[in-house]
Coordinates of C-alpha atoms in Angstrom, one line a residue:
Chain A
D26 CA 314.7 48.7 148.9
Q27 CA 317.8 50.8 148.2
Q28 CA 320.8 48.0 148.4
V29 CA 323.9 50.5 148.0
K30 CA 323.2 53.7 150.0
Q31 CA 325.2 57.4 149.7
N32 CA 323.7 59.2 152.6
S33 CA 325.2 62.5 151.8
P34 CA 323.6 64.6 149.1
S35 CA 326.4 66.7 148.9
L36 CA 329.7 67.6 150.7
S37 CA 331.9 70.7 150.8
V38 CA 335.5 70.5 151.2
Q39 CA 338.4 73.5 151.2
E40 CA 341.1 72.9 148.5
G41 CA 344.0 71.0 149.6
R42 CA 342.1 69.1 152.6
I43 CA 341.0 65.4 152.7
S44 CA 337.6 64.8 151.2
I45 CA 335.6 62.0 152.3
L46 CA 333.0 60.1 150.6
N47 CA 330.5 57.2 152.4
C48 CA 328.7 54.4 151.0
D49 CA 326.8 51.7 152.9
Y50 CA 325.5 48.9 151.3
T51 CA 322.7 46.0 152.6
N52 CA 323.4 43.0 150.3
S53 CA 326.1 40.7 151.8
M54 CA 326.4 39.1 148.1
F55 CA 328.1 41.8 146.6
D56 CA 331.9 41.3 146.5
Y57 CA 333.1 43.9 143.8
F58 CA 332.9 47.9 144.6
L59 CA 333.4 50.5 142.4
W60 CA 333.6 54.1 142.6
Y61 CA 332.8 56.6 139.4
K62 CA 332.6 60.2 138.9
K63 CA 330.1 62.1 136.9
Y64 CA 330.0 65.8 135.5
P65 CA 326.6 67.2 134.1
A66 CA 325.6 66.2 131.2
E67 CA 328.2 63.4 130.5
G68 CA 328.8 59.6 131.1
P69 CA 330.1 58.4 134.6
T70 CA 333.8 57.8 134.5
F71 CA 335.5 54.5 136.3
L72 CA 337.6 56.1 139.2
I73 CA 338.6 53.1 141.7
S74 CA 337.4 50.0 142.5
I75 CA 338.0 47.3 145.2
S76 CA 337.7 43.7 145.7
S77 CA 335.9 42.2 148.8
I78 CA 339.4 40.3 149.3
K79 CA 341.1 43.4 149.9
D80 CA 340.3 46.2 153.0
K81 CA 342.2 49.3 150.7
N82 CA 343.2 49.7 147.4
E83 CA 345.1 52.9 146.4
D84 CA 345.5 54.8 143.0
G85 CA 347.6 58.3 143.4
R86 CA 345.4 60.6 145.3
F87 CA 342.5 58.1 145.5
T88 CA 341.9 55.5 148.3
V89 CA 339.2 53.6 149.0
F90 CA 338.3 51.8 152.1
L91 CA 336.3 48.6 152.9
N92 CA 335.2 47.7 156.0
K93 CA 332.9 44.2 155.1
S94 CA 331.5 43.7 158.6
A95 CA 330.3 46.8 158.7
K96 CA 329.2 46.9 155.0
H97 CA 330.6 50.4 154.5
L98 CA 333.1 51.7 151.8
S99 CA 334.8 54.9 151.7
L100 CA 336.6 57.2 148.9
H101 CA 339.5 59.2 150.3
I102 CA 340.7 62.0 148.0
V103 CA 343.9 63.8 149.3
P104 CA 344.7 66.3 148.7
S105 CA 341.1 67.6 146.9
Q106 CA 341.6 69.9 144.1
P107 CA 339.2 72.1 141.9
G108 CA 338.9 69.7 139.4
D109 CA 337.4 67.0 141.4
S110 CA 334.1 68.6 142.2
A111 CA 331.7 66.4 140.7
V112 CA 328.9 64.0 141.5
Y113 CA 330.7 60.9 142.7
F114 CA 328.8 57.5 142.5
C115 CA 329.5 54.3 144.4
A116 CA 328.5 51.1 143.1
A117 CA 328.4 47.2 143.7
Q118 CA 328.0 44.2 142.1
I119 CA 328.4 40.1 142.9
R120 CA 331.1 39.2 139.9
G121 CA 329.8 36.6 137.6
G122 CA 326.4 38.0 138.1
A123 CA 324.2 38.4 134.8
D124 CA 323.1 41.7 135.7
G125 CA 324.9 45.6 136.1
L126 CA 326.0 47.5 139.0
T127 CA 323.8 48.5 141.7
F128 CA 324.4 52.3 142.2
G129 CA 324.1 54.5 144.9
K130 CA 322.2 58.2 144.5
G131 CA 325.6 60.0 144.4
T132 CA 327.4 62.5 146.4
H133 CA 327.8 65.9 145.1
L134 CA 331.2 67.1 146.1
I135 CA 332.0 70.7 146.0
I136 CA 335.6 71.7 146.4
Q137 CA 336.3 75.4 147.8
P138 CA 338.8 77.4 146.5
Chain B
D1 CA 339.5 55.1 119.2
G2 CA 337.8 52.9 121.2
G3 CA 334.2 53.9 122.9
I4 CA 330.7 54.2 123.3
T5 CA 329.0 56.3 121.3
Q6 CA 325.5 57.9 121.7
S7 CA 323.8 60.0 119.7
P8 CA 322.0 62.2 120.0
K9 CA 323.1 64.4 122.6
Y10 CA 320.0 66.0 123.1
L11 CA 316.5 64.7 121.6
F12 CA 313.0 66.4 121.6
R13 CA 309.7 64.5 121.1
K14 CA 306.0 64.8 121.3
E15 CA 304.1 63.2 124.2
G16 CA 302.8 60.1 122.8
Q17 CA 305.2 59.2 120.3
N18 CA 307.9 56.4 120.5
V19 CA 311.7 57.2 120.2
T20 CA 314.6 54.9 119.8
L21 CA 318.2 56.2 121.4
S22 CA 321.0 54.8 119.8
C23 CA 324.3 53.1 121.7
E24 CA 327.3 51.6 119.5
Q25 CA 330.6 50.3 120.7
N26 CA 333.5 49.4 119.5
L27 CA 335.0 47.7 122.5
N28 CA 334.2 44.5 121.4
H29 CA 332.4 43.9 125.0
D30 CA 329.9 41.0 125.3
A31 CA 327.6 42.7 128.0
M32 CA 325.5 46.2 127.2
Y33 CA 323.4 48.1 129.5
W34 CA 321.0 51.2 129.6
Y35 CA 320.4 53.0 132.4
R36 CA 318.5 56.1 133.0
Q37 CA 319.6 59.4 135.4
D38 CA 317.2 61.2 137.2
P39 CA 318.2 63.8 139.7
G40 CA 318.3 62.7 143.2
Q41 CA 317.9 59.1 141.6
G42 CA 321.2 58.0 141.0
L43 CA 321.4 55.4 137.8
R44 CA 318.8 52.7 137.5
L45 CA 319.0 49.9 135.4
I46 CA 316.3 49.5 132.4
Y47 CA 317.8 46.7 130.0
Y48 CA 320.9 44.6 129.8
S49 CA 322.1 42.2 127.4
Q50 CA 325.0 39.7 128.0
I51 CA 325.1 38.8 124.2
V52 CA 323.5 39.2 121.0
N53 CA 320.2 38.1 120.4
D54 CA 319.4 37.8 124.4
F55 CA 318.7 40.8 126.7
Q56 CA 317.1 40.9 130.0
K57 CA 314.9 43.9 131.9
G58 CA 316.3 45.8 134.6
D59 CA 314.7 47.2 137.3
I60 CA 312.8 49.8 135.5
A61 CA 311.8 48.2 132.2
E62 CA 308.4 49.2 132.1
G63 CA 307.7 51.3 128.7
Y64 CA 310.9 50.7 126.9
S65 CA 311.8 47.8 124.6
V66 CA 315.4 47.0 123.3
S67 CA 317.2 44.8 120.3
R68 CA 320.5 43.1 120.3
E69 CA 321.1 42.2 116.5
K70 CA 324.8 43.2 116.8
K71 CA 327.4 42.9 119.4
E72 CA 328.1 46.4 118.5
S73 CA 324.6 48.2 118.7
F74 CA 322.3 48.0 121.8
P75 CA 319.4 50.3 120.7
L76 CA 316.5 51.5 123.3
T77 CA 313.1 52.7 122.5
V78 CA 311.1 54.7 124.7
T79 CA 307.2 53.8 123.8
S80 CA 304.3 55.7 124.5
A81 CA 303.6 53.4 127.6
Q82 CA 306.6 55.0 129.5
K83 CA 304.3 57.4 132.2
N84 CA 308.0 59.7 132.7
P85 CA 310.4 59.1 129.8
T86 CA 312.2 62.7 130.3
A87 CA 315.1 62.0 131.6
F88 CA 319.1 61.4 130.9
Y89 CA 319.7 58.1 129.4
L90 CA 323.0 56.5 129.6
C91 CA 324.5 53.4 127.7
A92 CA 327.2 51.4 129.1
T93 CA 329.4 48.1 128.4
Y94 CA 331.3 45.6 130.8
G95 CA 334.7 44.4 130.4
Q96 CA 338.6 44.8 131.0
G97 CA 340.1 47.7 130.8
N98 CA 343.5 48.8 132.5
G99 CA 343.6 45.5 134.1
T100 CA 339.9 45.4 135.7
D101 CA 336.8 44.5 135.0
T102 CA 334.2 47.5 134.8
Q103 CA 331.3 49.1 133.2
Y104 CA 332.3 51.9 130.6
F105 CA 329.6 54.8 129.9
G106 CA 328.7 56.6 126.8
P107 CA 328.1 60.4 126.9
G108 CA 324.7 59.9 127.6
T109 CA 321.5 61.2 125.6
R110 CA 319.1 63.8 127.1
L111 CA 315.4 63.2 126.5
T112 CA 313.0 66.0 126.8
V113 CA 309.2 65.1 126.1
L114 CA 307.4 67.8 125.2

């Protein structure tokens, strides 16, 4: 049973436009959410996070929105740049919990020139 | 320079052989994790350790073993009992950086069993 779902395996966006990556979760105990970016044959790198007490967190071109009632979060990248082409993983956690993050399967973002 | 080291980057083994993947960190983080990544599967948790000399099974621990004798080191052994060992293996720690608690990942080891 997948607790964190990224339903779009891939997404193609034109350079300069907005990229919106979506993530849904089922476990209402999750209270901390993260986005990671991953290039092929490399480890994921942390991008941005949000606590369940907030509904928005912004860092430069990246903004994460959290809708707790819908158990949905999204990552907005604006403007999209060629270097943003990568696989993006959504992850969730119960803070203070002993085990690691629960990851979605990832969305491959392709930025077209 | 703080970080997580995984070696080697690429590893080849014959079927039926055990193989140990190394993971070393100098971030002074207590918690360490092993994940595997398969195409279209995301990252799945194999084992994790919250403290030295203690570790717990993750979602897919069968066919794997770990040890945590030192805070800095968390080696993963892929045994011959693992049915499908070819994958990309990622080691991670959990701790604070840039004011945020998050997981930090090593560069990964690509294991291919021939």
